Amino acid sequence: MTFPPDKYLQGKFNNERKSPPPEVWNRIQTGLDQRKSKRTWFRSAAAAAIILLLAATFTLWQVNKPSNTNPLISSGKTNVEETTVENSNSTRPTDTEKQIATNNIPNEVNTPDPIQSNQPNKKKQNTIQTDNEISEKITSTQTKEEIPLAVTLSKPDSLAGLVTLAEEPVVMPPQTGKKIYYSAAEVNARFLKKKDTSTPPSPEKNESGIQRILDIAYDLKFSESALGELRQYKNDILSIPGKKSQGKTN
Amino acid sequence: MKFTIYRASEQDMINGCLRGDRGAQKRLYDTYSPKMYALCNRYLKDPMQAQDALVTAFTRIFEKINQYSGQGSLEGWIKIIVIREALTIIRKNQHFRFEAELETIENLAGFQNESDPFELEYLLHLIQELPQGYRTIFNLYAIEGFSHKEIAEQLHISENTSKSQLSRARVFLQQLLLKHDNIQTTKRNDISTR
């Protein structure tokens, strides 16, 4: 007897059936339920982890969030902003009305801000407001004759007064490609000499030393001061020898 | 028409399994488990190991049913998964040996095959008496129809090893058959002399 060929075996075993015991299905069901619960647990754990991560990130971001959004470091913006500057000396209102035309300031760039160029109706008010009246005058004069000023922060002394920005930040042009935007308060604090405009300067401070010496000399000459009286007294004393000589002669 | 009905019910089963419907899973299991359990018994001599392979294979089938493209037959797809699980158990239990002794064959003498010399149960008994390595390669090549290249890839062996083991399995089966035939002949002679 020889062993049958493969095709015979394939035909025989192809229809072979044998029922498995019933506990096999129970084991399959149990395994499926366990895997399902494991999958559910894993998904919920993953979701919780993601939520925790997001919450932690948000919290850290809130903690490390800078209080002042300026200076903004950005690229792609022009580094010049047009401003109108007025003198802040309240004691000389005539000077405030003379707005400084800073077009003559060297190193200035009059490139308009692209953001503001899109809003032509919006007035840039980088003005110094020492009191309400002056600010009203400033706004009125700005609407009539708007004198742009390119604030070059490399030469802050060229500006007589403080520079304040109403809404827009003043642009600091760094030498590298990045631009740093400063608010007006920061510009004043960092680069400009603050002057106490609350109290008007005394007239004595306005007079120079030479003038004061000349005034004293004038007073002495025309006896308009205590020294003048003293001088008169001295002259009276000095006139006595002449009288004595007259007496002797007499 | 029968084919259409069969395909429709099969598609319903697949859709139910995709939804995780336990009833559809039970129907799929009832349809294919007898054939697959017989297949597991051919590869694994131990019935408990055959049941383990069936449980693992059907669990994987229900989880990976979304990967069934629908181009081939569902039965063929299930069969491949069951065979892979059986081979995994064989590898895990390190029963994959290629040596065997003919004298170690048991329970073959008492097997009666007078009506049909190649009765299915008799043939299965003969194959199960093969050593694990021989049996696996014989099942894969002679019954399932895999090529030596595919067998070599599945079992991580060379093609030449697969070919040599198959030829040895055939010789072993032939000797087994002759031995059983001799036993049957002597039994008949004893009965006739009485």
Tab-separated table of C-alpha atoms in Angstrom:
chain	number	residue	atom	x	y	z
A	1	MET	CA	0.000	0.000	0.000
A	2	THR	CA	1.352	3.448	-0.914
A	3	PHE	CA	0.485	6.748	0.644
A	4	PRO	CA	-2.163	8.658	-1.358
A	5	PRO	CA	-1.129	11.643	-3.480
A	6	ASP	CA	-1.452	15.223	-2.279
A	7	LYS	CA	-4.584	16.028	-4.284
A	8	TYR	CA	-6.387	13.133	-2.722
A	9	LEU	CA	-5.390	14.350	0.722
A	10	GLN	CA	-6.436	17.898	-0.084
A	11	GLY	CA	-9.856	16.698	-1.184
A	12	LYS	CA	-10.215	14.624	1.941
A	13	PHE	CA	-9.126	17.261	4.438
A	14	ASN	CA	-10.774	20.197	2.727
A	15	ASN	CA	-14.170	19.207	4.050
A	16	GLU	CA	-12.956	17.996	7.393
A	17	ARG	CA	-14.985	19.439	10.263
A	18	LYS	CA	-14.807	19.021	13.968
A	19	SER	CA	-16.935	20.984	16.379
A	20	PRO	CA	-14.925	22.707	19.091
A	21	PRO	CA	-16.052	22.444	22.703
A	22	PRO	CA	-18.462	25.184	23.845
A	23	GLU	CA	-16.009	26.685	26.311
A	24	VAL	CA	-13.917	27.907	23.370
A	25	TRP	CA	-16.552	30.522	22.493
A	26	ASN	CA	-16.803	31.591	26.117
A	27	ARG	CA	-13.059	32.135	26.200
A	28	ILE	CA	-13.244	34.157	22.996
A	29	GLN	CA	-16.007	36.340	24.460
A	30	THR	CA	-14.066	36.892	27.648
A	31	GLY	CA	-10.955	37.821	25.719
A	32	LEU	CA	-12.874	40.296	23.553
A	33	ASP	CA	-14.454	41.935	26.607
A	34	GLN	CA	-11.102	42.268	28.334
A	35	ARG	CA	-9.484	43.800	25.284
A	36	LYS	CA	-12.399	46.187	24.895
A	37	SER	CA	-12.119	47.340	28.507
A	38	LYS	CA	-8.363	47.679	28.122
A	39	ARG	CA	-8.824	49.744	24.987
A	40	THR	CA	-11.391	51.943	26.711
A	41	TRP	CA	-9.093	52.449	29.698
A	42	PHE	CA	-6.166	53.264	27.434
A	43	ARG	CA	-8.196	55.780	25.458
A	44	SER	CA	-9.512	57.485	28.568
A	45	ALA	CA	-6.011	57.566	30.050
A	46	ALA	CA	-4.633	59.047	26.849
A	47	ALA	CA	-7.382	61.659	26.771
A	48	ALA	CA	-6.749	62.556	30.420
A	49	ALA	CA	-3.029	62.837	29.758
A	50	ILE	CA	-3.619	65.137	26.814
A	51	ILE	CA	-5.980	67.311	28.845
A	52	LEU	CA	-3.472	67.505	31.695
A	53	LEU	CA	-0.704	68.397	29.293
A	54	LEU	CA	-2.774	71.141	27.727
A	55	ALA	CA	-3.778	72.491	31.121
A	56	ALA	CA	-0.186	72.503	32.324
A	57	THR	CA	0.957	74.217	29.155
A	58	PHE	CA	-1.751	76.842	29.472
A	59	THR	CA	-0.905	77.437	33.122
A	60	LEU	CA	2.790	77.805	32.404
A	61	TRP	CA	2.007	80.130	29.557
A	62	GLN	CA	-0.161	82.243	31.784
A	63	VAL	CA	2.518	82.387	34.466
A	64	ASN	CA	5.314	83.265	32.074
A	65	LYS	CA	3.199	85.610	30.017
A	66	PRO	CA	4.871	89.057	29.912
A	67	SER	CA	2.791	91.776	31.496
A	68	ASN	CA	3.799	94.365	28.904
A	69	THR	CA	3.424	93.185	25.391
A	70	ASN	CA	5.926	95.786	24.213
A	71	PRO	CA	8.659	95.782	23.144
A	72	LEU	CA	7.522	93.645	20.304
A	73	ILE	CA	10.171	92.005	18.300
A	74	SER	CA	9.041	91.479	14.818
A	75	SER	CA	10.333	91.560	11.382
A	76	GLY	CA	8.766	92.869	8.278
A	77	LYS	CA	7.660	96.222	9.606
A	78	THR	CA	9.154	99.533	8.755
A	79	ASN	CA	11.185	101.065	11.487
A	80	VAL	CA	9.846	104.537	11.239
A	81	GLU	CA	6.744	106.061	12.575
A	82	GLU	CA	5.497	109.494	11.924
A	83	THR	CA	4.958	111.609	14.968
A	84	THR	CA	4.073	115.102	15.759
A	85	VAL	CA	6.023	116.637	18.543
A	86	GLU	CA	5.450	119.799	20.384
A	87	ASN	CA	7.412	121.611	22.948
A	88	SER	CA	6.233	120.892	26.403
A	89	ASN	CA	7.294	124.062	28.102
A	90	SER	CA	4.073	125.416	29.497
A	91	THR	CA	5.661	128.702	30.458
A	92	ARG	CA	6.280	129.550	26.854
A	93	PRO	CA	3.038	128.891	25.029
A	94	THR	CA	4.324	130.626	21.979
A	95	ASP	CA	6.889	127.902	21.567
A	96	THR	CA	4.271	125.169	21.713
A	97	GLU	CA	2.415	126.717	18.911
A	98	LYS	CA	5.555	126.623	16.900
A	99	GLN	CA	5.611	122.970	16.143
A	100	ILE	CA	8.969	121.643	15.501
A	101	ALA	CA	9.307	120.715	11.911
A	102	THR	CA	11.642	117.871	12.265
A	103	ASN	CA	12.099	117.258	8.616
A	104	ASN	CA	15.381	119.057	9.017
A	105	ILE	CA	16.614	116.561	11.545
A	106	PRO	CA	19.371	114.457	9.998
A	107	ASN	CA	19.131	110.664	9.728
A	108	GLU	CA	15.418	110.723	9.651
A	109	VAL	CA	13.418	108.378	7.487
A	110	ASN	CA	9.994	109.390	6.430
A	111	THR	CA	8.780	106.015	5.377
A	112	PRO	CA	5.172	105.739	6.399
A	113	ASP	CA	4.068	102.889	8.573
A	114	PRO	CA	2.304	100.313	6.454
A	115	ILE	CA	-0.229	99.710	9.132
A	116	GLN	CA	-1.089	103.327	9.403
A	117	SER	CA	-0.880	103.935	5.706
A	118	ASN	CA	-3.898	101.711	5.424
A	119	GLN	CA	-5.731	104.027	7.724
A	120	PRO	CA	-5.249	107.487	6.348
A	121	ASN	CA	-8.026	109.045	8.370
A	122	LYS	CA	-6.496	108.021	11.622
A	123	LYS	CA	-4.385	110.765	13.103
A	124	LYS	CA	-1.215	109.841	14.793
A	125	GLN	CA	-0.985	111.635	17.986
A	126	ASN	CA	2.495	111.353	19.281
A	127	THR	CA	2.135	114.516	21.167
A	128	ILE	CA	3.268	115.942	24.420
A	129	GLN	CA	0.396	117.005	26.567
A	130	THR	CA	1.445	119.183	29.380
A	131	ASP	CA	-1.987	120.560	30.044
A	132	ASN	CA	-5.387	120.307	28.474
A	133	GLU	CA	-5.243	123.611	26.681
A	134	ILE	CA	-2.024	122.860	24.978
A	135	SER	CA	-3.200	119.463	23.909
A	136	GLU	CA	-6.303	120.979	22.410
A	137	LYS	CA	-4.167	123.439	20.557
A	138	ILE	CA	-1.966	120.647	19.384
A	139	THR	CA	-4.791	118.573	18.009
A	140	SER	CA	-6.288	121.581	16.299
A	141	THR	CA	-3.000	122.505	14.702
A	142	GLN	CA	-2.377	118.916	13.700
A	143	THR	CA	-5.558	118.667	11.789
A	144	LYS	CA	-4.688	121.817	9.916
A	145	GLU	CA	-1.045	121.372	9.258
A	146	GLU	CA	0.199	117.988	10.129
A	147	ILE	CA	3.890	118.094	10.592
A	148	PRO	CA	5.373	114.649	10.611
A	149	LEU	CA	8.305	113.909	12.739
A	150	ALA	CA	10.497	110.919	12.403
A	151	VAL	CA	11.828	110.310	15.810
A	152	THR	CA	15.345	109.135	15.578
A	153	LEU	CA	16.009	107.620	18.901
A	154	SER	CA	19.724	107.643	18.334
A	155	LYS	CA	19.626	111.368	18.925
A	156	PRO	CA	17.151	111.856	21.702
A	157	ASP	CA	18.615	115.202	22.765
A	158	SER	CA	17.520	116.797	19.584
A	159	LEU	CA	14.016	116.694	20.847
A	160	ALA	CA	13.174	119.346	23.339
A	161	GLY	CA	10.235	117.668	24.943
A	162	LEU	CA	8.852	114.364	25.838
A	163	VAL	CA	7.481	112.139	23.190
A	164	THR	CA	4.310	110.345	23.952
A	165	LEU	CA	2.479	107.958	21.746
A	166	ALA	CA	-1.256	107.940	21.943
A	167	GLU	CA	-1.867	104.535	20.404
A	168	GLU	CA	0.941	103.446	18.183
A	169	PRO	CA	4.344	102.348	19.406
A	170	VAL	CA	7.420	104.217	18.306
A	171	VAL	CA	9.710	102.064	16.273
A	172	MET	CA	13.274	101.534	17.329
A	173	PRO	CA	15.389	100.710	14.331
A	174	PRO	CA	18.054	98.285	15.394
A	175	GLN	CA	21.111	97.759	13.296
A	176	THR	CA	20.281	94.145	12.633
A	177	GLY	CA	17.300	92.986	10.636
A	178	LYS	CA	14.971	92.766	13.620
A	179	LYS	CA	12.970	95.742	14.762
A	180	ILE	CA	12.117	96.518	18.285
A	181	TYR	CA	8.958	98.395	18.970
A	182	TYR	CA	8.813	100.559	22.060
A	183	SER	CA	5.870	102.251	23.532
A	184	ALA	CA	5.986	105.944	24.153
A	185	ALA	CA	6.362	105.500	27.873
A	186	GLU	CA	9.371	103.281	27.347
A	187	VAL	CA	10.916	105.726	24.911
A	188	ASN	CA	10.531	108.498	27.442
A	189	ALA	CA	11.880	106.372	30.217
A	190	ARG	CA	14.871	105.068	28.312
A	191	PHE	CA	16.026	107.650	25.865
A	192	LEU	CA	14.671	111.066	26.651
A	193	LYS	CA	15.697	113.451	29.389
A	194	LYS	CA	12.760	114.073	31.554
A	195	LYS	CA	12.044	117.627	32.437
A	196	ASP	CA	9.850	118.660	35.248
A	197	THR	CA	7.162	120.602	33.470
A	198	SER	CA	4.827	120.799	36.430
A	199	THR	CA	6.534	123.839	38.005
A	200	PRO	CA	7.454	126.759	35.793
A	201	PRO	CA	11.074	127.784	35.972
A	202	SER	CA	11.821	130.844	38.085
A	203	PRO	CA	12.819	134.044	36.312
A	204	GLU	CA	16.056	134.079	38.243
A	205	LYS	CA	17.038	130.794	36.601
A	206	ASN	CA	16.432	132.282	33.227
A	207	GLU	CA	18.857	135.109	33.846
A	208	SER	CA	22.421	134.319	33.219
A	209	GLY	CA	25.192	134.936	35.742
A	210	ILE	CA	26.669	137.816	33.812
A	211	GLN	CA	23.347	139.557	33.722
A	212	ARG	CA	23.011	139.183	37.437
A	213	ILE	CA	26.492	140.679	37.996
A	214	LEU	CA	25.608	143.574	35.732
A	215	ASP	CA	22.389	144.160	37.641
A	216	ILE	CA	24.252	144.257	40.942
A	217	ALA	CA	26.779	146.645	39.488
A	218	TYR	CA	23.948	148.851	38.225
A	219	ASP	CA	22.343	148.823	41.635
A	220	LEU	CA	25.599	149.677	43.285
A	221	LYS	CA	26.179	152.497	40.872
A	222	PHE	CA	22.822	154.091	41.293
A	223	SER	CA	22.470	153.251	44.988
A	224	GLU	CA	19.417	151.115	44.512
A	225	SER	CA	20.537	148.512	46.965
A	226	ALA	CA	21.884	148.156	50.489
A	227	LEU	CA	25.350	148.293	49.110
A	228	GLY	CA	24.469	151.599	47.510
A	229	GLU	CA	23.600	153.057	50.912
A	230	LEU	CA	26.808	151.731	52.303
A	231	ARG	CA	28.648	153.331	49.470
A	232	GLN	CA	26.960	156.635	50.172
A	233	TYR	CA	27.976	156.395	53.773
A	234	LYS	CA	31.514	155.674	52.700
A	235	ASN	CA	31.477	158.719	50.459
A	236	ASP	CA	30.290	160.886	53.343
A	237	ILE	CA	33.135	159.662	55.516
A	238	LEU	CA	35.664	160.268	52.831
A	239	SER	CA	34.413	163.809	52.362
A	240	ILE	CA	35.369	164.739	56.016
A	241	PRO	CA	39.124	165.247	55.439
A	242	GLY	CA	38.317	167.927	52.976
A	243	LYS	CA	36.237	169.698	55.637
A	244	LYS	CA	39.056	169.206	58.147
A	245	SER	CA	41.474	170.713	55.778
A	246	GLN	CA	39.076	173.607	55.387
A	247	GLY	CA	38.926	173.905	59.145
A	248	LYS	CA	42.663	173.942	59.454
A	249	THR	CA	42.912	176.438	56.826
A	250	ASN	CA	40.261	178.417	58.523
B	1	MET	CA	-28.631	32.642	-6.707
B	2	LYS	CA	-27.291	30.596	-3.852
B	3	PHE	CA	-23.960	32.327	-4.212
B	4	THR	CA	-25.612	35.737	-3.945
B	5	ILE	CA	-27.451	34.763	-0.781
B	6	TYR	CA	-24.285	33.375	0.718
B	7	ARG	CA	-22.339	36.499	-0.110
B	8	ALA	CA	-25.089	38.679	1.323
B	9	SER	CA	-25.184	36.795	4.611
B	10	GLU	CA	-21.416	36.798	4.755
B	11	GLN	CA	-21.365	40.548	4.203
B	12	ASP	CA	-23.935	40.993	6.950
B	13	MET	CA	-21.740	39.001	9.274
B	14	ILE	CA	-18.731	41.114	8.383
B	15	ASN	CA	-20.662	44.342	8.885
B	16	GLY	CA	-21.927	43.098	12.240
B	17	CYS	CA	-18.415	42.152	13.304
B	18	LEU	CA	-17.196	45.574	12.243
B	19	ARG	CA	-19.786	47.125	14.555
B	20	GLY	CA	-18.747	44.777	17.336
B	21	ASP	CA	-22.094	42.996	17.284
B	22	ARG	CA	-21.738	39.907	19.428
B	23	GLY	CA	-24.470	38.054	17.548
B	24	ALA	CA	-22.709	38.517	14.230
B	25	GLN	CA	-19.467	37.364	15.795
B	26	LYS	CA	-21.181	34.243	17.090
B	27	ARG	CA	-22.597	33.513	13.651
B	28	LEU	CA	-19.189	33.887	12.061
B	29	TYR	CA	-17.693	31.646	14.701
B	30	ASP	CA	-20.359	28.972	14.243
B	31	THR	CA	-19.856	29.047	10.489
B	32	TYR	CA	-16.106	28.612	10.377
B	33	SER	CA	-15.022	27.194	13.736
B	34	PRO	CA	-15.571	23.463	12.910
B	35	LYS	CA	-13.331	23.645	9.872
B	36	MET	CA	-10.722	25.690	11.676
B	37	TYR	CA	-10.745	23.446	14.719
B	38	ALA	CA	-10.072	20.419	12.499
B	39	LEU	CA	-7.227	22.350	10.907
B	40	CYS	CA	-5.773	23.164	14.328
B	41	ASN	CA	-5.951	19.489	15.259
B	42	ARG	CA	-3.922	18.592	12.211
B	43	TYR	CA	-1.146	20.959	13.185
B	44	LEU	CA	-1.265	20.484	16.947
B	45	LYS	CA	-1.509	17.051	18.413
B	46	ASP	CA	-2.570	18.284	21.839
B	47	PRO	CA	-6.300	19.188	21.833
B	48	MET	CA	-5.756	21.909	24.433
B	49	GLN	CA	-3.183	23.572	22.249
B	50	ALA	CA	-5.588	23.305	19.320
B	51	GLN	CA	-8.260	25.090	21.375
B	52	ASP	CA	-5.789	27.776	22.412
B	53	ALA	CA	-4.898	28.369	18.799
B	54	LEU	CA	-8.580	28.612	17.877
B	55	VAL	CA	-9.335	31.107	20.666
B	56	THR	CA	-6.399	33.322	19.803
B	57	ALA	CA	-7.119	33.150	16.096
B	58	PHE	CA	-10.798	34.108	16.389
B	59	THR	CA	-10.026	36.901	18.832
B	60	ARG	CA	-7.595	38.288	16.298
B	61	ILE	CA	-10.085	37.778	13.479
B	62	PHE	CA	-12.732	39.854	15.264
B	63	GLU	CA	-10.231	42.589	16.005
B	64	LYS	CA	-8.726	42.703	12.520
B	65	ILE	CA	-11.894	42.174	10.531
B	66	ASN	CA	-11.563	45.726	9.203
B	67	GLN	CA	-8.400	44.634	7.396
B	68	TYR	CA	-10.305	42.114	5.303
B	69	SER	CA	-10.443	43.734	1.890
B	70	GLY	CA	-13.248	41.533	0.548
B	71	GLN	CA	-11.354	40.557	-2.586
B	72	GLY	CA	-10.491	36.974	-1.604
B	73	SER	CA	-12.724	34.528	0.211
B	74	LEU	CA	-13.369	35.162	3.872
B	75	GLU	CA	-12.689	31.518	4.615
B	76	GLY	CA	-9.227	31.724	3.055
B	77	TRP	CA	-8.455	34.865	5.082
B	78	ILE	CA	-9.586	33.187	8.305
B	79	LYS	CA	-7.664	30.032	7.449
B	80	ILE	CA	-4.389	31.946	7.056
B	81	ILE	CA	-4.841	33.564	10.465
B	82	VAL	CA	-5.595	30.214	12.114
B	83	ILE	CA	-2.544	28.568	10.521
B	84	ARG	CA	-0.336	31.434	11.684
B	85	GLU	CA	-1.609	31.085	15.229
B	86	ALA	CA	-1.003	27.342	15.166
B	87	LEU	CA	2.530	27.886	13.930
B	88	THR	CA	3.091	30.496	16.644
B	89	ILE	CA	2.115	27.970	19.301
B	90	ILE	CA	4.380	25.378	17.740
B	91	ARG	CA	7.324	27.790	17.782
B	92	LYS	CA	6.514	28.954	21.303
B	93	ASN	CA	6.460	25.451	22.701
B	94	GLN	CA	9.680	24.532	20.893
B	95	HIS	CA	8.220	21.412	19.469
B	96	PHE	CA	9.608	22.163	16.096
B	97	ARG	CA	11.929	19.241	15.757
B	98	PHE	CA	12.740	17.349	12.614
B	99	GLU	CA	13.916	14.066	14.029
B	100	ALA	CA	11.715	11.135	14.938
B	101	GLU	CA	11.864	7.425	15.602
B	102	LEU	CA	9.454	5.065	14.006
B	103	GLU	CA	9.347	2.989	17.163
B	104	THR	CA	7.862	5.884	19.111
B	105	ILE	CA	4.621	5.669	17.174
B	106	GLU	CA	1.778	4.762	19.480
B	107	ASN	CA	-1.767	3.546	19.160
B	108	LEU	CA	-1.431	2.851	15.473
B	109	ALA	CA	-1.747	-0.940	15.812
B	110	GLY	CA	-5.243	-0.830	17.187
B	111	PHE	CA	-6.615	1.317	14.386
B	112	GLN	CA	-9.083	-0.511	12.099
B	113	ASN	CA	-9.444	0.617	8.503
B	114	GLU	CA	-11.097	-2.312	6.813
B	115	SER	CA	-13.921	-0.450	5.083
B	116	ASP	CA	-11.901	2.436	3.699
B	117	PRO	CA	-8.111	2.122	3.594
B	118	PHE	CA	-7.784	5.913	3.500
B	119	GLU	CA	-10.552	6.922	5.803
B	120	LEU	CA	-10.294	10.532	6.904
B	121	GLU	CA	-9.909	9.724	10.553
B	122	TYR	CA	-7.278	7.135	9.741
B	123	LEU	CA	-5.331	9.546	7.616
B	124	LEU	CA	-5.576	12.201	10.315
B	125	HIS	CA	-4.327	9.674	12.808
B	126	LEU	CA	-1.384	8.859	10.562
B	127	ILE	CA	-0.505	12.517	10.130
B	128	GLN	CA	-0.804	13.217	13.819
B	129	GLU	CA	1.707	10.475	14.453
B	130	LEU	CA	4.274	12.420	12.485
B	131	PRO	CA	6.849	14.388	14.476
B	132	GLN	CA	6.001	18.070	14.859
B	133	GLY	CA	8.446	19.317	12.224
B	134	TYR	CA	7.458	16.755	9.621
B	135	ARG	CA	3.791	17.239	10.318
B	136	THR	CA	3.925	20.986	9.993
B	137	ILE	CA	5.700	20.957	6.648
B	138	PHE	CA	3.551	18.109	5.341
B	139	ASN	CA	0.381	19.967	6.335
B	140	LEU	CA	1.546	23.195	4.781
B	141	TYR	CA	2.766	21.711	1.509
B	142	ALA	CA	0.671	18.610	0.784
B	143	ILE	CA	-2.671	19.689	2.257
B	144	GLU	CA	-2.736	23.488	2.306
B	145	GLY	CA	-0.825	23.836	-0.948
B	146	PHE	CA	1.836	26.352	0.131
B	147	SER	CA	5.064	26.473	-1.836
B	148	HIS	CA	8.419	25.711	-0.273
B	149	LYS	CA	9.291	29.399	-0.471
B	150	GLU	CA	6.200	30.372	1.506
B	151	ILE	CA	6.828	27.615	4.045
B	152	ALA	CA	10.428	28.758	4.452
B	153	GLU	CA	9.244	32.308	5.116
B	154	GLN	CA	6.591	31.199	7.594
B	155	LEU	CA	8.866	28.894	9.576
B	156	HIS	CA	12.070	30.933	9.201
B	157	ILE	CA	13.922	28.044	7.607
B	158	SER	CA	15.597	27.603	4.229
B	159	GLU	CA	13.767	26.223	1.221
B	160	ASN	CA	16.101	23.234	1.065
B	161	THR	CA	15.264	22.377	4.662
B	162	SER	CA	11.589	22.501	3.792
B	163	LYS	CA	12.096	20.213	0.785
B	164	SER	CA	14.213	17.674	2.667
B	165	GLN	CA	11.814	17.599	5.598
B	166	LEU	CA	8.891	17.016	3.275
B	167	SER	CA	10.579	14.078	1.564
B	168	ARG	CA	11.468	12.592	4.943
B	169	ALA	CA	7.873	13.074	6.074
B	170	ARG	CA	6.654	11.162	3.044
B	171	VAL	CA	9.074	8.314	3.704
B	172	PHE	CA	8.027	8.300	7.333
B	173	LEU	CA	4.355	8.118	6.425
B	174	GLN	CA	5.039	5.334	3.947
B	175	GLN	CA	6.859	3.319	6.583
B	176	LEU	CA	4.092	4.044	9.036
B	177	LEU	CA	1.538	2.840	6.553
B	178	LEU	CA	3.509	-0.337	5.780
B	179	LYS	CA	3.931	-1.040	9.445
B	180	HIS	CA	0.237	-0.639	10.039
B	181	ASP	CA	-0.482	-2.779	6.989
B	182	ASN	CA	1.751	-5.529	8.316
B	183	ILE	CA	-0.011	-5.410	11.628
B	184	GLN	CA	-3.371	-5.731	9.928
B	185	THR	CA	-2.109	-8.644	7.787
B	186	THR	CA	-0.819	-10.570	10.755
B	187	LYS	CA	-4.097	-9.985	12.531
B	188	ARG	CA	-6.002	-11.405	9.551
B	189	ASN	CA	-3.671	-14.430	9.350
B	190	ASP	CA	-4.179	-15.128	13.013
B	191	ILE	CA	-7.942	-14.999	12.580
B	192	SER	CA	-7.799	-17.322	9.535
B	193	THR	CA	-5.560	-19.905	11.252
B	194	ARG	CA	-7.989	-20.140	14.120
